[in-house]
mmCIF file of C-alpha atoms in Angstrom:
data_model
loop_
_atom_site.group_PDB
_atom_site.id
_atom_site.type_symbol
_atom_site.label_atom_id
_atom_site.label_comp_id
_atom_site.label_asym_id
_atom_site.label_seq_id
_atom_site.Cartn_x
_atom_site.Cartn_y
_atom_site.Cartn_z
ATOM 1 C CA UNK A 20 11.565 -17.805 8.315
ATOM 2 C CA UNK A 21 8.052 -17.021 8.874
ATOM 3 C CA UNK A 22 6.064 -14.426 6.703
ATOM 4 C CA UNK A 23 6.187 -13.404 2.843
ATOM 5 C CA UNK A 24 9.225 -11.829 1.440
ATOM 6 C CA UNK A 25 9.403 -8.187 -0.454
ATOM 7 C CA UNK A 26 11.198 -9.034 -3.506
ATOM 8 C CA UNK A 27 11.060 -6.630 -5.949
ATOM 9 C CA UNK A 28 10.235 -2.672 -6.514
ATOM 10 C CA UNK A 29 8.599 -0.923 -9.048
ATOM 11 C CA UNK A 30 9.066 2.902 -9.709
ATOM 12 C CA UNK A 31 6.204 4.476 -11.554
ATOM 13 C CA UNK A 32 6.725 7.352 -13.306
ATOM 14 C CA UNK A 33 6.208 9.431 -17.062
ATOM 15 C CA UNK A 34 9.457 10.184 -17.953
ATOM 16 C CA UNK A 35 11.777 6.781 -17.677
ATOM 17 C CA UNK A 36 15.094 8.012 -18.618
ATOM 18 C CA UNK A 37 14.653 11.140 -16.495
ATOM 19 C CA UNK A 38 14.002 8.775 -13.477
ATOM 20 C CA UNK A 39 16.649 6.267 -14.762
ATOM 21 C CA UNK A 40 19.426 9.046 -15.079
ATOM 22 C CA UNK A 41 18.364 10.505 -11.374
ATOM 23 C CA UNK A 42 18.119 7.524 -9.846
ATOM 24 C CA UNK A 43 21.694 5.947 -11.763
ATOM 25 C CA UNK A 44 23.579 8.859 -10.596
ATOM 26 C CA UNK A 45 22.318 9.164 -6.903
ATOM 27 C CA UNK A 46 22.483 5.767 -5.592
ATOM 28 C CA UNK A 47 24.890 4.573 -8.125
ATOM 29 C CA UNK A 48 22.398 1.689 -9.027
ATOM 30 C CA UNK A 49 23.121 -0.316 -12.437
ATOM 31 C CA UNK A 50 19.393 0.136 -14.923
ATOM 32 C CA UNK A 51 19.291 -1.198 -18.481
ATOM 33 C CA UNK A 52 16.965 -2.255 -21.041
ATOM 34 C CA UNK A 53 14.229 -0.209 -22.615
ATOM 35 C CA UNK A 54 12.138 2.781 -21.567
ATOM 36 C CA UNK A 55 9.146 0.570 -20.940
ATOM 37 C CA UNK A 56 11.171 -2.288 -18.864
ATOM 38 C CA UNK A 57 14.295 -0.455 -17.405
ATOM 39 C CA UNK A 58 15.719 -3.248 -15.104
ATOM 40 C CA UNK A 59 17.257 -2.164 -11.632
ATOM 41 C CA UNK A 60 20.047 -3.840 -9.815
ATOM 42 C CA UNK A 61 20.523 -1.714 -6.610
ATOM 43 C CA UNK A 62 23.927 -4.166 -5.069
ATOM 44 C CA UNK A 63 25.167 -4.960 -2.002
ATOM 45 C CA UNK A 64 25.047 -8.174 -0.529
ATOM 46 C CA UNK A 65 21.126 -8.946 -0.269
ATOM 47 C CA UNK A 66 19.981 -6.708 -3.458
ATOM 48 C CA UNK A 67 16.436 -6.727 -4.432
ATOM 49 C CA UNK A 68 15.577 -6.077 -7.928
ATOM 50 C CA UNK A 69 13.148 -3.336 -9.005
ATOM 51 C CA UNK A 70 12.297 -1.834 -12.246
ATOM 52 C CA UNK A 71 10.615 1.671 -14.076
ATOM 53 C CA UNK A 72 7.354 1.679 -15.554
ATOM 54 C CA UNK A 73 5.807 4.555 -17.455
ATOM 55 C CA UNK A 74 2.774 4.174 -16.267
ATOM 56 C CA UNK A 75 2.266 7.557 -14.467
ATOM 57 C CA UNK A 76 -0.682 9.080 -16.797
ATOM 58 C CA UNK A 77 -2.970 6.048 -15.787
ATOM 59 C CA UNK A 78 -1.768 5.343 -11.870
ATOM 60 C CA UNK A 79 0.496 8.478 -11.219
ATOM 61 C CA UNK A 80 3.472 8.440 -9.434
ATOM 62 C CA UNK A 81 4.331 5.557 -7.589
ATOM 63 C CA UNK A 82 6.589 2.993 -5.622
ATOM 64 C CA UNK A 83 5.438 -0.304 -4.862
ATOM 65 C CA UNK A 84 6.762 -3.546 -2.880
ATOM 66 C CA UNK A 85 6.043 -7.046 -4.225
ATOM 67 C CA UNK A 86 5.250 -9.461 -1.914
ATOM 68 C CA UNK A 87 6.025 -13.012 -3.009
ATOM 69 C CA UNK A 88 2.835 -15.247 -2.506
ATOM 70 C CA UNK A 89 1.929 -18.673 -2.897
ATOM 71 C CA UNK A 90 -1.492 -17.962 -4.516
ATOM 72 C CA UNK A 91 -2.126 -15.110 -5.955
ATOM 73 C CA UNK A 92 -5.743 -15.916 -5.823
ATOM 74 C CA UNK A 93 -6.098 -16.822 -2.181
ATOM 75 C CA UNK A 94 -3.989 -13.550 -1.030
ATOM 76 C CA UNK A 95 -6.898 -11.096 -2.928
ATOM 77 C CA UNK A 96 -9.375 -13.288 -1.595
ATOM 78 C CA UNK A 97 -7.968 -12.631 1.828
ATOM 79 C CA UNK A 98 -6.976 -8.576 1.043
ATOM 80 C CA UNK A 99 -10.536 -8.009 0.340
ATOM 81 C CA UNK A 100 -11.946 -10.150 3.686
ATOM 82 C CA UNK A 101 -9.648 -7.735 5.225
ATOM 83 C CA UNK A 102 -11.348 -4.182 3.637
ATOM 84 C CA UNK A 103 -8.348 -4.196 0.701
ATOM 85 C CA UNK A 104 -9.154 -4.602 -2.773
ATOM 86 C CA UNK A 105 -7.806 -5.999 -6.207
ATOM 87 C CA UNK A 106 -6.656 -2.773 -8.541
ATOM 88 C CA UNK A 107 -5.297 -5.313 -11.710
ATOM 89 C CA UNK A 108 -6.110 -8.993 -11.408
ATOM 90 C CA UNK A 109 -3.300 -11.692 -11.770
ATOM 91 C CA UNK A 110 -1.156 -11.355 -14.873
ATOM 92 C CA UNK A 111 1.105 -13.784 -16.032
ATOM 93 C CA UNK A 112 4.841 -13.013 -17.180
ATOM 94 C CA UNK A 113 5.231 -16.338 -19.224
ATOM 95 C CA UNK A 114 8.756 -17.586 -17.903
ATOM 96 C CA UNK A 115 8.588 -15.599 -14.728
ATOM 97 C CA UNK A 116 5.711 -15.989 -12.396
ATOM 98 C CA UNK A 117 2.256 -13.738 -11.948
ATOM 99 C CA UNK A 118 1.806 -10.659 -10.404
ATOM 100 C CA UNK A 119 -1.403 -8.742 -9.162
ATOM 101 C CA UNK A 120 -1.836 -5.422 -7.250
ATOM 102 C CA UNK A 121 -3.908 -4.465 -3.987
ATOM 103 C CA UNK A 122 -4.994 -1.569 -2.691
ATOM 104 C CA UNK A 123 -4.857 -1.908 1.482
ATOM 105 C CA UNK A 124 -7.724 -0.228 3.618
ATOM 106 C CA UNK A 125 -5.828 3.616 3.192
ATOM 107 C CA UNK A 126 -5.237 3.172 -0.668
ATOM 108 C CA UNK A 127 -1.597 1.768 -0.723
ATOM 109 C CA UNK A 128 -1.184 0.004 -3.313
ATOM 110 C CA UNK A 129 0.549 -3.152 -2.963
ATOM 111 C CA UNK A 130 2.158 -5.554 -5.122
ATOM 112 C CA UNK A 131 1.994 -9.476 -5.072
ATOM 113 C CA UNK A 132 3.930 -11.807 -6.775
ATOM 114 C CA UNK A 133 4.614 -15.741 -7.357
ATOM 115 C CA UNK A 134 7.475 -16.604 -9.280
ATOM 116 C CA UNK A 135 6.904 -19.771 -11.842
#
């Protein structure tokens, strides 16, 4: 299949267990862990994870799509040829992968991941 994937969702937001409750109850989606890493498992037969952050006082409210990548490097390299630009460089999740976000020509801001 041709293309990167969206794999994962993050909901940004100031009040975790307000948005956990709202979104638990109206889409009947399964969240656990801790205000600061509340994991979502939405179901059916292709789910794709997501999770809260409270990180609304410094980027707002927000939802963004992760794009799985083979190097996270190259892809902002290529975002900014293309009039996009890096918002947080790479960060590595020991264990996991790396992620990074991009803003696209309009301001969207985008997610990119590479697992481990």
């Amino acid at each position: 299949m041709p293309g990167n994937p969206v794999v994962h969702f993050e909901i940004g937001c100031e009040d975790g267990s307000r948005t956990r409750d709202f979104l638990s109850a109206l889409f009947d989606w399964e969240i656990t862990g801790r205000e600061a890493g509340l994991a979502i498992q939405t179901g059916g037969d292709s789910p794709i994870s997501g999770h809260i952050g409270e990180l609304a006082s410094e980027w707002g409210n927000y939802v963004i799509v992760y794009v799985q990548v083979d190097d996270l490097e190259a892809s902002l390299t290529k975002a900014a040829e293309l009039g996009g630009k890096a918002l947080v460089p790479p960060v590595d999740l020991p264990g996991q992968g790396s992620f990074a976000w991009i803003a696209a020509p309009e301001g969207n801001i985008i997610g990119l991941w590479k697992p481990a």
